[in-house]
Tab-separated table of C-alpha atoms in Angstrom:
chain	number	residue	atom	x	y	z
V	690	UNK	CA	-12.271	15.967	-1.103
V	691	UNK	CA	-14.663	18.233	-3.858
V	692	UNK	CA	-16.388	17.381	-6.450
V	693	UNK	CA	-13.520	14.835	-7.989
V	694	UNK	CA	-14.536	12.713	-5.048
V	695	UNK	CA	-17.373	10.905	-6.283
V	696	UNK	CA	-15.214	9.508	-9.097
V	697	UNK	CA	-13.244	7.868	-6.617
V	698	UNK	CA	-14.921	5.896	-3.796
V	699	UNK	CA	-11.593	5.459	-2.014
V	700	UNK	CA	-11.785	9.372	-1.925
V	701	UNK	CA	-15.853	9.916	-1.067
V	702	UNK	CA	-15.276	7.122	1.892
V	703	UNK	CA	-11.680	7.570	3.459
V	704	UNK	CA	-12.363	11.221	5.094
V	705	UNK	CA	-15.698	10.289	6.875
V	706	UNK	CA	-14.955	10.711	10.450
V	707	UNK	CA	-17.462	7.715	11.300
V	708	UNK	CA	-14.863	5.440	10.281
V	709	UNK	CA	-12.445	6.671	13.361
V	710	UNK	CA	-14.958	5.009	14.941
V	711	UNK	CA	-13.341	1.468	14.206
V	712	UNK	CA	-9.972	3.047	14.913
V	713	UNK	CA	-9.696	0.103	17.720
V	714	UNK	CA	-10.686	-2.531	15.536
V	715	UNK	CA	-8.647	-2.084	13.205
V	716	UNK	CA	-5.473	-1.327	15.645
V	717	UNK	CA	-6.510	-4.917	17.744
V	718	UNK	CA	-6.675	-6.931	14.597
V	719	UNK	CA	-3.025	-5.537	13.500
V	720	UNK	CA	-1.726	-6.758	16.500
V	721	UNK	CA	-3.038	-10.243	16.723
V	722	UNK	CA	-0.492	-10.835	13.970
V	723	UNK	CA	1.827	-11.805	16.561
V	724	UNK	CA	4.507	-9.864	14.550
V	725	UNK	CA	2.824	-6.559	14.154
V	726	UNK	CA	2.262	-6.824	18.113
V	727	UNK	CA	6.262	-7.558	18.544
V	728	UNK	CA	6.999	-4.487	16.336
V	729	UNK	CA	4.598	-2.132	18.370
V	730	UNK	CA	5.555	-3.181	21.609
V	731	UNK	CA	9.318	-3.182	21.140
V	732	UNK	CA	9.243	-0.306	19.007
V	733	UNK	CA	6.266	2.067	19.605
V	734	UNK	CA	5.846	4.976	21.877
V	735	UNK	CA	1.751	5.017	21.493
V	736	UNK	CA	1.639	4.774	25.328
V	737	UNK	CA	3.301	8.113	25.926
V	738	UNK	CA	2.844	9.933	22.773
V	739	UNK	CA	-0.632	8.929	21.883
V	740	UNK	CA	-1.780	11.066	20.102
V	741	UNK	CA	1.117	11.501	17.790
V	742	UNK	CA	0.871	8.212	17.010
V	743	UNK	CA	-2.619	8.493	16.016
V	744	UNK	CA	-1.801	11.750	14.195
V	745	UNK	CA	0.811	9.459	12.356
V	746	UNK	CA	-1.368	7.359	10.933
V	747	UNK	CA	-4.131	9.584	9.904
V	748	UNK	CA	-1.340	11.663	8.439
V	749	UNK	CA	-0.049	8.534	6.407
V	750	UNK	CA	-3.968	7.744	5.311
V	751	UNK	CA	-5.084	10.991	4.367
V	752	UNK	CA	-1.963	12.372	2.811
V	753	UNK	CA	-1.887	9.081	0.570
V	754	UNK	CA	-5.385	9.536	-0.627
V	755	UNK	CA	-5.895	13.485	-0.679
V	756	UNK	CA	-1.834	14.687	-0.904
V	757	UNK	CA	-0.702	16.283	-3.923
V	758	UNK	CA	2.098	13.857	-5.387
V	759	UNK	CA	5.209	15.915	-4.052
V	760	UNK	CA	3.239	15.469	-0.250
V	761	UNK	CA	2.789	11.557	-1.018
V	762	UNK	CA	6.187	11.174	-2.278
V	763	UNK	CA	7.587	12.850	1.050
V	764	UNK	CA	5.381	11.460	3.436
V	765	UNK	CA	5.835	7.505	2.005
V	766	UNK	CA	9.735	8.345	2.387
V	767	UNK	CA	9.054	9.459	5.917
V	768	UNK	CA	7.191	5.952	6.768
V	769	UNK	CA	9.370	4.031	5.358
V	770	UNK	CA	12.291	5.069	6.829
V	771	UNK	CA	10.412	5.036	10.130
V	772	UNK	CA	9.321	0.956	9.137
V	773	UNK	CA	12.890	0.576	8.065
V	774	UNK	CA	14.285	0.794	11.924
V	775	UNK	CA	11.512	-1.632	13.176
V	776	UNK	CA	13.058	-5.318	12.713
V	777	UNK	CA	13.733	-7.839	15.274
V	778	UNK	CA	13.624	-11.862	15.542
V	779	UNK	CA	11.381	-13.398	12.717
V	780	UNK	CA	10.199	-9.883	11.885
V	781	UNK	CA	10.539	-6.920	10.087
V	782	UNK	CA	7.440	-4.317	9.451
V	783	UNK	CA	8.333	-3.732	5.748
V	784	UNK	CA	8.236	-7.195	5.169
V	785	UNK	CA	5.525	-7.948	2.101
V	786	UNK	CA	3.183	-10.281	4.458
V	787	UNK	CA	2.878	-7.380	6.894
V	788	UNK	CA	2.793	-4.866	4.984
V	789	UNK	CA	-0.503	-6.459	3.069
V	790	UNK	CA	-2.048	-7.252	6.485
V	791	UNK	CA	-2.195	-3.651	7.801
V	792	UNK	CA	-2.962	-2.477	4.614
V	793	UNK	CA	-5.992	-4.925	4.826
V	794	UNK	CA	-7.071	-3.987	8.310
V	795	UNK	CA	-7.384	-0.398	6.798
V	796	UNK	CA	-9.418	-1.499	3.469
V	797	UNK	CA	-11.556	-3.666	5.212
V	798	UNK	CA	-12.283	-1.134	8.538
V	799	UNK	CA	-13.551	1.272	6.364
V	800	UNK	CA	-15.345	-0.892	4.040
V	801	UNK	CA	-16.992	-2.320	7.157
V	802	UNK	CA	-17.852	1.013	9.019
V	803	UNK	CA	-19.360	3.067	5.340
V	804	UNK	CA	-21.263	-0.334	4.956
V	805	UNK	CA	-22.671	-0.107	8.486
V	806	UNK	CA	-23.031	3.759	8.397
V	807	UNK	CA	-24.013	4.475	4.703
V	808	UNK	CA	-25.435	0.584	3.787
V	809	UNK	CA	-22.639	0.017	1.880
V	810	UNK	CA	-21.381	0.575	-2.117
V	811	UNK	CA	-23.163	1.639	-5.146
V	812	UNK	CA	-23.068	-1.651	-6.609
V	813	UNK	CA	-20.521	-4.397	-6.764
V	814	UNK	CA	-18.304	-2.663	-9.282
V	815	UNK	CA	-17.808	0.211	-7.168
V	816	UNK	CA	-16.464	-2.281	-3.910
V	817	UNK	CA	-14.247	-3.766	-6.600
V	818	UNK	CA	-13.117	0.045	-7.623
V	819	UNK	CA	-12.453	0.615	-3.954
V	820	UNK	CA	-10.396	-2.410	-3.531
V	821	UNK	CA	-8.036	-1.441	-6.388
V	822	UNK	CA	-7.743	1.759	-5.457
V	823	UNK	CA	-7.306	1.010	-1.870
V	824	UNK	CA	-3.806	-1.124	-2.549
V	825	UNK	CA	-2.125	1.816	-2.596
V	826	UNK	CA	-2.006	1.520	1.365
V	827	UNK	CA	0.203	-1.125	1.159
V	828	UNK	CA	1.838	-0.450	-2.284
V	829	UNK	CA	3.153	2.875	-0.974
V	830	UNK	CA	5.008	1.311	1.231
V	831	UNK	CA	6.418	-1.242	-1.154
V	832	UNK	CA	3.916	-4.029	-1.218
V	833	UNK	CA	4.395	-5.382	-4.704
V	834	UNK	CA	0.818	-4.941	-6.424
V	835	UNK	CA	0.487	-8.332	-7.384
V	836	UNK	CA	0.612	-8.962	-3.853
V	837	UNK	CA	-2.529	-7.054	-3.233
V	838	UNK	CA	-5.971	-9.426	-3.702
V	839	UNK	CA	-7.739	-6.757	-5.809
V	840	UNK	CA	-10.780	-8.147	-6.866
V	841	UNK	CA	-13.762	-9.126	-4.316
V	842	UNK	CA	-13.299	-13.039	-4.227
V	843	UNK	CA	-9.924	-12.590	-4.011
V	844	UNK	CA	-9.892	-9.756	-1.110
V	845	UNK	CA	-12.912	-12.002	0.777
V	846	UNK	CA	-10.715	-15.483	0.552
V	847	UNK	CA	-7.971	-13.963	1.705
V	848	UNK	CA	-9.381	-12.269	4.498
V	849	UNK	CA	-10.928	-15.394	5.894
V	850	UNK	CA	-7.848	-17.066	5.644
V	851	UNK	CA	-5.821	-14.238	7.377
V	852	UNK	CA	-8.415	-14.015	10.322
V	853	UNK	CA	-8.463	-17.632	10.684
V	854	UNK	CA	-4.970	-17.561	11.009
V	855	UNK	CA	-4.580	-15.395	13.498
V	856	UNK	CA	-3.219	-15.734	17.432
V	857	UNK	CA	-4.087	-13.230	20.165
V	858	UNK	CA	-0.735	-13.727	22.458
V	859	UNK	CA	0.427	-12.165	25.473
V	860	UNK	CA	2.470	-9.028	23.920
V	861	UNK	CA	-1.357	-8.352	21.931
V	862	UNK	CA	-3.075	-8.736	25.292
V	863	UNK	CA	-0.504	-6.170	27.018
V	864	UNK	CA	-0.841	-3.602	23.987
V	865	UNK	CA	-4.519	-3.599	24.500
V	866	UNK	CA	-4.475	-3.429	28.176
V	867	UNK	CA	-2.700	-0.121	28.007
V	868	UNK	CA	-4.631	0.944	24.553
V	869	UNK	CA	-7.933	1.137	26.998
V	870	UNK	CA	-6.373	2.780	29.683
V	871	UNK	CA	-4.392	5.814	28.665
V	872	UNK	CA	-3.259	8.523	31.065
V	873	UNK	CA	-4.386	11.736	29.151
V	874	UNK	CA	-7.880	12.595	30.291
V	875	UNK	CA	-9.373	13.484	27.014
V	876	UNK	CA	-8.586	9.742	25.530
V	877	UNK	CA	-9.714	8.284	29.001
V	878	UNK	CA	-13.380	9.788	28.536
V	879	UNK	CA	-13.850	9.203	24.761
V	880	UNK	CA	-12.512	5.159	25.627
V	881	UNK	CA	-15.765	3.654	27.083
V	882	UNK	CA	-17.483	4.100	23.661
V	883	UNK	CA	-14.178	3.347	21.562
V	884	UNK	CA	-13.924	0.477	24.060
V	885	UNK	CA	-17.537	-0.821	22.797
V	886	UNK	CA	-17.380	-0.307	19.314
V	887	UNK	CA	-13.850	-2.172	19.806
V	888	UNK	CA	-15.182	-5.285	21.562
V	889	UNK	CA	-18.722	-5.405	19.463
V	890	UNK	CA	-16.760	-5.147	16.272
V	891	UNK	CA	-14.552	-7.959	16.730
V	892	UNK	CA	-14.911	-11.514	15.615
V	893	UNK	CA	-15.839	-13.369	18.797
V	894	UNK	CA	-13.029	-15.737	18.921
V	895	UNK	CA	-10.720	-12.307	18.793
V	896	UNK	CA	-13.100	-10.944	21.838
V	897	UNK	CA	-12.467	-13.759	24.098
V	898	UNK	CA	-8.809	-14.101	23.081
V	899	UNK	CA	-8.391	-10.013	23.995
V	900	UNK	CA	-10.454	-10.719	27.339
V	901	UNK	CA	-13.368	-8.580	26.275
V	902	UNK	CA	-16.146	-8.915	27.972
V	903	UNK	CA	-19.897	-9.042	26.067
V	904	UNK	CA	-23.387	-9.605	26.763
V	905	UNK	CA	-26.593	-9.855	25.458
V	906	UNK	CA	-27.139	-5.977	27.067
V	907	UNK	CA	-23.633	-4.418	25.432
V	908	UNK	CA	-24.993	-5.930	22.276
V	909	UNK	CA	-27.804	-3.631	22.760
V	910	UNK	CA	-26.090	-0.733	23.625
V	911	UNK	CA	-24.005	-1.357	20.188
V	912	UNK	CA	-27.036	-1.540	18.079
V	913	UNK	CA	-28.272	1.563	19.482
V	914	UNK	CA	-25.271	3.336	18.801
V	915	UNK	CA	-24.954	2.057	15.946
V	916	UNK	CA	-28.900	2.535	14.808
V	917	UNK	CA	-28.286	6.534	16.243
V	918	UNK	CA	-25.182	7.107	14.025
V	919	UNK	CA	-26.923	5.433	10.294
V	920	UNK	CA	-30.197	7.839	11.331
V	921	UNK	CA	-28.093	11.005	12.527
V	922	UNK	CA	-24.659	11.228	10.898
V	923	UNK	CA	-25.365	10.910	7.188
V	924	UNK	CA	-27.829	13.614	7.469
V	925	UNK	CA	-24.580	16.319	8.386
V	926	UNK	CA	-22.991	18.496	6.014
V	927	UNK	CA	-20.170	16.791	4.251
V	928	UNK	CA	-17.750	19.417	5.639
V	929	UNK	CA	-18.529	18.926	8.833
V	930	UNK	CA	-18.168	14.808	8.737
V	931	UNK	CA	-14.944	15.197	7.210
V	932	UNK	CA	-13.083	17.792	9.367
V	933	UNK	CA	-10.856	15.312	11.090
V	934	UNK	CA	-9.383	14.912	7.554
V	935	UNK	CA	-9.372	19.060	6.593
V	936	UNK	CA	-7.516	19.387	9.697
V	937	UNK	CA	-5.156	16.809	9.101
V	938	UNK	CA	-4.205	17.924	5.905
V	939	UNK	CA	-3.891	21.340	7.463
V	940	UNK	CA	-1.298	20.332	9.499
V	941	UNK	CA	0.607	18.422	7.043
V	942	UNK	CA	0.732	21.393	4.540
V	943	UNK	CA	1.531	23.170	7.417
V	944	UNK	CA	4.495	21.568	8.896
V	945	UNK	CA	5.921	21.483	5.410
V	946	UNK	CA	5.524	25.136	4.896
V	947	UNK	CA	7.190	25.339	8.117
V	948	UNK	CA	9.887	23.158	6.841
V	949	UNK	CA	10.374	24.539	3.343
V	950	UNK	CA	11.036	27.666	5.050
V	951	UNK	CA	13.379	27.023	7.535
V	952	UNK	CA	15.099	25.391	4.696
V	953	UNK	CA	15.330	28.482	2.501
V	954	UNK	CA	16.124	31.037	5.331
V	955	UNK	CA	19.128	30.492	7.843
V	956	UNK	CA	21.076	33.048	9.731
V	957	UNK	CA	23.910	34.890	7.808
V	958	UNK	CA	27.585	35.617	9.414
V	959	UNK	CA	26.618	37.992	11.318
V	960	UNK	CA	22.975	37.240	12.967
V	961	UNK	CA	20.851	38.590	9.888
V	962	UNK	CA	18.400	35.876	8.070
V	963	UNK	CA	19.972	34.729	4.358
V	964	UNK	CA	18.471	33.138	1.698
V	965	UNK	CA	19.867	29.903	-0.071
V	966	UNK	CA	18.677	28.272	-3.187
V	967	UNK	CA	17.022	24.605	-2.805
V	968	UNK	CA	18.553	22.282	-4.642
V	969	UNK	CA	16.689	20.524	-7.381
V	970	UNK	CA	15.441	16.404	-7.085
């Protein structure tokens, strides 16, 4: 996140904490793909582990775009080995169509929220940059690239299409139901203004299908929000919009450290701490 940054707009965007604030979107259009909402609610634990689940995916977004390539490498093993055990009738989460719709809801989440925030890219080539660069989402994960629309047109048609296409059912209904009403305090006070961004995000088919209610007055109360956060959060220090993502990484690094060392240091025949080589790979 330094000075290499501005090279990359996939880099200078993906750590700005204003985009958490279309964390719901982005989760509620996942799951009206009927079978990202069968994977989640069959195989998810986001109702009782919350925020490791959100830790999960932050983990998986900023260690793909900041990690060193020995973090990426381990962490894109991690997730797909996680994907691997998620399969049921008609679905399975590292199939290619899924795969490129996440990876979409991502792109196109934080496209949406720097554009709103930040009045969008450079310049047309630098949206196509981001685009390119942003495949790696999916391609991690083994999305073939040619899979990935990576120019404009092609990301904008297929979008469309995908949106058009999709279904809110009754599984996507019950995941949102309990999204918006956790049990840990802190999420239940930080959800009426998640809850609003959610809703005033949303295409307004999607809003009705999810039961969201909206008015002519939330619609004002989500252009003031929104007007507040283009005058008042560009204006912060960069370090300070991006700490979500410093302490994310922290963690990572962290728990690999921690890992990495319990690796190289066990206890020897009789109670004392030996050291054993780690095998190359």
């Amino acid at each position: 996140m330094g000075r290499s940054s501005d090279e990359s707009p996939l880099r200078r965007i993906t750590a700005e904490s204003c985009l958490l604030g279309g964390a719901g979107h982005a989760v509620l259009l996942q799951i009206a793909h009927p079978s990202v909402a069968h994977g989640v609610l069959h195989h998810s634990d986001f109702e009782h582990r919350p925020f490791s689940r959100l830790f999960g995916t932050l983990a998986y977004v900023y260690g793909t775009v900041y990690g060193t390539e020995a973090e990426r490498e381990r962490l894109h093993a991690i997730v797909r080995a996680t994907h691997k055990k998620v399969t049921g009738p008609g679905y399975r989460a590292l199939d290619d169509d899924l795969l490129l719709w996440v990876a979409a809801t991502l792109c196109h989440n934080a496209a949406r929220l720097h554009t709103m925030v930040f009045d969008g890219f450079r310049d047309r080539d630098e949206y196509a940059l981001f685009l390119r660069e942003a495949s790696v989402l999916g391609t991690a994960l083994g999305l073939p690239e040619s899979a990935w629309p990576g120019t404009p047109e092609e990301f904008d048609a297929y979008w469309e299409k995908a949106v058009s296409g999709l279904k809110v059912g009754d599984e996507a209904r019950d995941i949102a139901h309990r999204l918006f009403r956790p049990r840990q305090p802190v999420l239940r006070a930080l959800m009426p203004l998640q809850r609003l961004l959610t809703t005033g995000l949303l295409p307004p088919d999607l809003r009705e299908g999810f039961g969201l209610p909206w008015s002519p007055r939330r619609q004002r109360v989500f252009d003031a929000v929104i007007g507040i956060t283009r005058t008042v959060y560009p204006r912060l220090p960069r370090p300070l919009r991006v700490l979500p993502a410093t302490v994310c990484l922290w963690s990572i690094r962290r728990r690999e450290a921690a890992r990495l060392s319990r690796r190289t240091v066990r206890p020897g025949p009789h109670g004392r701490a030996r050291r054993r080589a780690i095998p190359p790979r």
